[in-house]
Tab-separated table of C-alpha atoms in Angstrom:
chain	number	residue	atom	x	y	z
A	11	MET	CA	126.230	-69.043	90.332
A	12	ARG	CA	127.574	-72.400	89.226
A	13	THR	CA	125.864	-75.713	89.841
A	14	GLY	CA	127.407	-79.204	89.888
A	15	ALA	CA	130.233	-80.056	87.504
A	16	LEU	CA	128.669	-81.978	84.655
A	17	CYS	CA	129.901	-84.126	81.832
A	18	ALA	CA	131.503	-83.839	78.445
A	19	VAL	CA	132.721	-86.363	75.951
A	20	LEU	CA	135.574	-86.540	73.506
A	21	GLY	CA	134.713	-88.592	70.422
A	22	LEU	CA	135.648	-89.017	66.787
A	23	THR	CA	132.299	-89.930	65.234
A	24	LEU	CA	131.290	-87.759	62.288
A	25	LEU	CA	127.693	-86.525	62.336
A	26	ALA	CA	125.451	-87.714	59.561
A	27	GLY	CA	123.373	-85.231	57.624
A	28	THR	CA	123.667	-81.481	57.640
A	29	CYS	CA	126.367	-79.849	59.791
A	30	TRP	CA	124.974	-76.722	61.405
A	31	GLY	CA	126.925	-73.679	62.485
A	32	GLN	CA	126.304	-71.865	65.810
A	33	VAL	CA	122.771	-73.184	66.186
A	34	LEU	CA	120.575	-74.853	68.777
A	35	VAL	CA	118.574	-77.648	67.134
A	36	PRO	CA	115.668	-79.405	68.928
A	37	ARG	CA	115.901	-83.175	69.319
A	38	VAL	CA	112.600	-84.910	68.528
A	39	ALA	CA	111.334	-88.489	68.580
A	40	PRO	CA	111.968	-90.468	65.351
A	41	GLU	CA	108.275	-90.425	64.480
A	42	ALA	CA	107.850	-86.696	65.175
A	43	LYS	CA	108.208	-83.841	62.707
A	44	ASP	CA	111.566	-82.051	62.753
A	45	LEU	CA	111.644	-78.604	64.315
A	46	PRO	CA	113.730	-75.735	62.930
A	47	PRO	CA	116.739	-74.373	64.869
A	48	LEU	CA	115.835	-72.060	67.713
A	49	GLU	CA	115.935	-68.323	67.104
A	50	CYS	CA	119.357	-66.820	67.849
A	51	ARG	CA	118.658	-63.432	69.385
A	52	THR	CA	122.285	-62.329	69.862
A	53	GLN	CA	125.792	-63.597	69.143
A	54	ALA	CA	128.765	-61.711	70.586
A	55	VAL	CA	132.304	-62.838	69.757
A	56	SER	CA	135.492	-61.443	71.298
A	57	VAL	CA	138.929	-62.476	70.069
A	58	ASP	CA	142.361	-61.827	71.556
A	59	LEU	CA	144.851	-62.570	68.769
A	60	ASN	CA	148.439	-62.478	70.012
A	61	ASN	CA	151.017	-63.348	67.324
A	62	GLN	CA	149.657	-66.689	66.076
A	63	ILE	CA	147.480	-67.665	69.052
A	64	ALA	CA	143.801	-66.699	69.139
A	65	ARG	CA	141.672	-66.876	72.282
A	66	VAL	CA	137.993	-66.725	71.438
A	67	ARG	CA	134.881	-66.172	73.572
A	68	VAL	CA	131.438	-66.785	72.056
A	69	GLU	CA	128.259	-65.754	73.872
A	70	GLN	CA	124.854	-66.459	72.348
A	71	VAL	CA	121.245	-66.079	73.429
A	72	PHE	CA	118.601	-68.406	71.976
A	73	VAL	CA	114.806	-68.258	72.264
A	74	ASN	CA	112.486	-71.274	72.411
A	75	ASN	CA	109.150	-70.226	70.905
A	76	THR	CA	107.521	-73.682	70.858
A	77	GLY	CA	105.659	-73.281	74.166
A	78	GLU	CA	107.262	-76.365	75.755
A	79	ASP	CA	110.605	-77.417	77.208
A	80	LEU	CA	112.948	-79.084	74.695
A	81	GLU	CA	116.089	-81.165	74.595
A	82	CYS	CA	118.378	-79.551	72.021
A	83	VAL	CA	121.743	-80.088	70.374
A	84	TYR	CA	124.086	-77.118	70.175
A	85	PHE	CA	126.455	-77.103	67.198
A	86	LEU	CA	129.633	-75.053	66.895
A	87	PRO	CA	132.082	-75.534	63.999
A	88	LEU	CA	135.717	-75.020	65.012
A	89	GLN	CA	139.098	-74.902	63.363
A	90	GLU	CA	141.040	-78.155	63.541
A	91	SER	CA	143.608	-76.653	65.921
A	92	ALA	CA	140.985	-75.406	68.411
A	93	THR	CA	140.998	-76.475	72.066
A	94	ILE	CA	137.902	-75.769	74.174
A	95	SER	CA	138.551	-74.380	77.654
A	96	ARG	CA	134.984	-73.608	78.752
A	97	PHE	CA	131.406	-74.496	77.895
A	98	SER	CA	128.428	-73.409	79.975
A	99	TYR	CA	124.784	-72.416	79.756
A	100	TRP	CA	122.226	-70.933	82.118
A	101	VAL	CA	118.966	-72.385	83.481
A	102	LYS	CA	116.854	-70.249	85.848
A	103	GLY	CA	119.833	-68.002	86.495
A	104	LYS	CA	122.189	-70.884	87.344
A	105	GLU	CA	125.290	-71.615	85.283
A	106	ILE	CA	125.648	-75.229	84.122
A	107	VAL	CA	129.315	-76.070	83.467
A	108	GLY	CA	130.605	-78.960	81.346
A	109	GLU	CA	133.647	-81.161	81.896
A	110	ILE	CA	135.465	-83.417	79.427
A	111	ARG	CA	135.206	-87.154	80.081
A	112	GLU	CA	135.472	-90.345	78.071
A	113	LYS	CA	132.595	-90.862	75.645
A	114	GLU	CA	130.884	-93.914	77.181
A	115	GLU	CA	131.223	-92.582	80.723
A	116	ALA	CA	129.810	-89.211	79.694
A	117	ARG	CA	126.832	-90.791	77.906
A	118	GLN	CA	125.945	-92.882	80.970
A	119	VAL	CA	126.212	-89.871	83.284
A	120	TYR	CA	124.106	-87.784	80.891
A	121	GLU	CA	121.282	-90.354	80.837
A	122	GLN	CA	121.330	-90.635	84.627
A	123	ILE	CA	121.143	-86.866	85.043
A	124	VAL	CA	118.246	-86.528	82.576
A	125	ALA	CA	116.383	-89.316	84.384
A	126	ARG	CA	116.726	-87.324	87.623
A	127	LYS	CA	115.465	-84.195	85.814
A	128	ARG	CA	118.644	-82.264	86.480
A	129	ASP	CA	120.417	-80.030	83.983
A	130	PRO	CA	123.073	-81.934	81.983
A	131	ALA	CA	125.692	-80.567	79.607
A	132	LEU	CA	127.052	-83.301	77.365
A	133	LEU	CA	129.894	-82.059	75.182
A	134	GLU	CA	131.525	-83.933	72.350
A	135	TYR	CA	133.601	-83.498	69.250
A	136	ALA	CA	131.667	-84.851	66.258
A	137	GLY	CA	134.218	-85.135	63.489
A	138	ARG	CA	137.388	-83.077	63.114
A	139	ASN	CA	135.921	-79.580	63.005
A	140	LEU	CA	132.541	-79.793	64.735
A	141	PHE	CA	131.683	-79.456	68.403
A	142	ARG	CA	128.257	-80.314	69.786
A	143	ALA	CA	126.542	-80.370	73.160
A	144	ASN	CA	123.233	-81.816	74.313
A	145	LEU	CA	121.264	-79.272	76.382
A	146	PHE	CA	118.265	-80.028	78.591
A	147	PRO	CA	115.948	-78.458	79.506
A	148	VAL	CA	115.679	-75.556	77.064
A	149	SER	CA	112.769	-73.635	78.535
A	150	SER	CA	110.128	-71.767	76.544
A	151	LYS	CA	109.774	-69.344	79.464
A	152	GLU	CA	113.244	-67.797	79.362
A	153	PRO	CA	116.057	-67.251	76.814
A	154	MET	CA	118.926	-69.754	76.773
A	155	ARG	CA	122.378	-68.196	77.217
A	156	VAL	CA	125.364	-70.232	75.990
A	157	VAL	CA	129.064	-69.383	76.427
A	158	VAL	CA	131.998	-71.174	74.763
A	159	GLU	CA	135.667	-70.259	75.137
A	160	TYR	CA	138.463	-71.812	73.111
A	161	SER	CA	141.950	-71.167	71.778
A	162	GLN	CA	143.444	-72.012	68.407
A	163	VAL	CA	146.705	-71.759	66.505
A	164	CYS	CA	146.176	-69.624	63.402
A	165	ASP	CA	147.586	-70.564	60.029
A	166	TYR	CA	150.860	-68.838	59.098
A	167	ASP	CA	152.340	-68.594	55.617
A	168	SER	CA	154.970	-66.237	54.157
A	169	GLY	CA	154.683	-63.728	56.984
A	170	ILE	CA	150.855	-63.683	56.937
A	171	VAL	CA	148.739	-64.880	59.864
A	172	ASN	CA	145.218	-66.018	58.948
A	173	PHE	CA	142.383	-66.065	61.497
A	174	ARG	CA	139.043	-67.629	60.646
A	175	TYR	CA	135.899	-67.630	62.780
A	176	PRO	CA	133.412	-70.199	61.421
A	177	LEU	CA	129.941	-68.798	60.767
A	178	THR	CA	128.635	-71.419	58.355
A	179	ALA	CA	128.929	-75.173	58.033
A	180	GLY	CA	127.488	-77.630	55.580
A	181	GLY	CA	125.902	-74.814	53.587
A	182	SER	CA	123.460	-73.999	56.397
A	183	GLU	CA	122.384	-70.458	57.216
A	184	GLN	CA	120.676	-68.972	60.249
A	185	LYS	CA	119.714	-65.375	60.850
A	186	VAL	CA	121.154	-63.760	63.985
A	187	GLY	CA	119.136	-60.945	65.521
A	188	GLN	CA	122.231	-58.989	66.570
A	189	PHE	CA	125.747	-60.114	65.655
A	190	ALA	CA	128.991	-58.517	66.840
A	191	ILE	CA	132.640	-59.559	66.681
A	192	THR	CA	135.661	-57.696	68.050
A	193	VAL	CA	139.278	-58.735	67.457
A	194	ASN	CA	142.157	-57.234	69.430
A	195	LEU	CA	145.337	-58.039	67.533
A	196	ARG	CA	148.948	-57.844	68.742
A	197	ASP	CA	152.146	-59.004	67.098
A	198	GLN	CA	155.816	-58.766	67.995
A	199	LYS	CA	156.537	-57.641	64.435
A	200	PRO	CA	155.224	-54.361	62.977
A	201	LEU	CA	151.884	-54.793	61.222
A	202	LYS	CA	152.141	-53.900	57.548
A	203	ARG	CA	148.522	-54.569	56.669
A	204	VAL	CA	145.340	-55.864	58.305
A	205	TRP	CA	142.326	-56.706	56.181
A	206	CYS	CA	139.064	-58.648	56.284
A	207	PRO	CA	138.381	-60.141	52.836
A	208	SER	CA	135.155	-61.883	53.886
A	209	TYR	CA	133.465	-58.771	55.345
A	210	PRO	CA	135.257	-55.719	53.900
A	211	GLU	CA	132.865	-53.383	55.715
A	212	ALA	CA	134.473	-54.358	59.037
A	213	SER	CA	136.076	-51.481	60.924
A	214	ILE	CA	139.875	-51.762	61.208
A	215	ALA	CA	142.039	-49.425	63.282
A	216	LEU	CA	145.795	-49.664	63.738
A	217	VAL	CA	147.131	-48.275	66.997
A	218	ALA	CA	148.882	-45.016	66.177
A	219	ALA	CA	152.640	-45.487	66.226
A	220	THR	CA	155.611	-45.259	63.924
A	221	GLU	CA	155.555	-49.040	63.713
A	222	ALA	CA	152.135	-50.347	64.768
A	223	HIS	CA	152.203	-53.657	66.641
A	224	SER	CA	148.487	-53.795	67.488
A	225	ALA	CA	145.128	-53.255	65.856
A	226	SER	CA	141.423	-53.448	66.606
A	227	ILE	CA	138.878	-54.956	64.221
A	228	SER	CA	135.114	-54.880	64.729
A	229	PHE	CA	132.024	-55.856	62.784
A	230	GLU	CA	128.369	-55.547	63.826
A	231	LYS	CA	125.122	-56.224	62.021
A	232	SER	CA	121.443	-56.590	62.870
A	233	LYS	CA	119.296	-59.302	61.271
A	234	PHE	CA	122.520	-60.917	60.105
A	235	THR	CA	122.485	-63.996	57.874
A	236	PRO	CA	126.119	-65.041	57.346
A	237	LYS	CA	127.079	-66.179	53.851
A	238	THR	CA	130.701	-66.983	54.667
A	239	ASP	CA	133.086	-67.254	57.621
A	240	PHE	CA	134.700	-64.198	59.227
A	241	GLU	CA	138.316	-64.119	58.099
A	242	LEU	CA	141.319	-61.866	58.777
């Protein structure tokens, strides 16, 4: 079930300090002690890679173990060519959906919504390759489910298409309870080779044919702490 269309913002301000990757970080008062990122219980990524265009869906579940409701900032590093088509999260079984608006308008709407104790979703681009969203409330009584969908143009050089899914940013690391990524790949030209240099243990299967035009790539791991991005 969806509830009221909420706000997003498009900006060009680069975040100061550490850039996180796929994390939900509590916002605290200036005089308060910083809290660590919330536990990421699951992260499931599905990718439809057709020729040079990748369509990506990211679904994550976070857990607030502090015992109180929090306002948090969700960080997601993206490739420079990425365009977000959907951002939403769930509160008490209701889906909160974001919309893109101008920065100042979005900030004003966000503050008004928080003052009325509703559920805002403020989205913004913070620098070239980082997306962030303010989420409130993040309850300690139920997991927080977040879904992001975006598309991107993959790099192409000398007949090779390169796809990269960012898992780290700014040197930060966060353990994921259960991580899974699946890539369905199709190309109009026969595939000569498909490989994953960043995680060579990933399963790769070409569709059986004299000249294969599609392939499936998957990688799963429990208690996963990424050291590098996922790259094909």
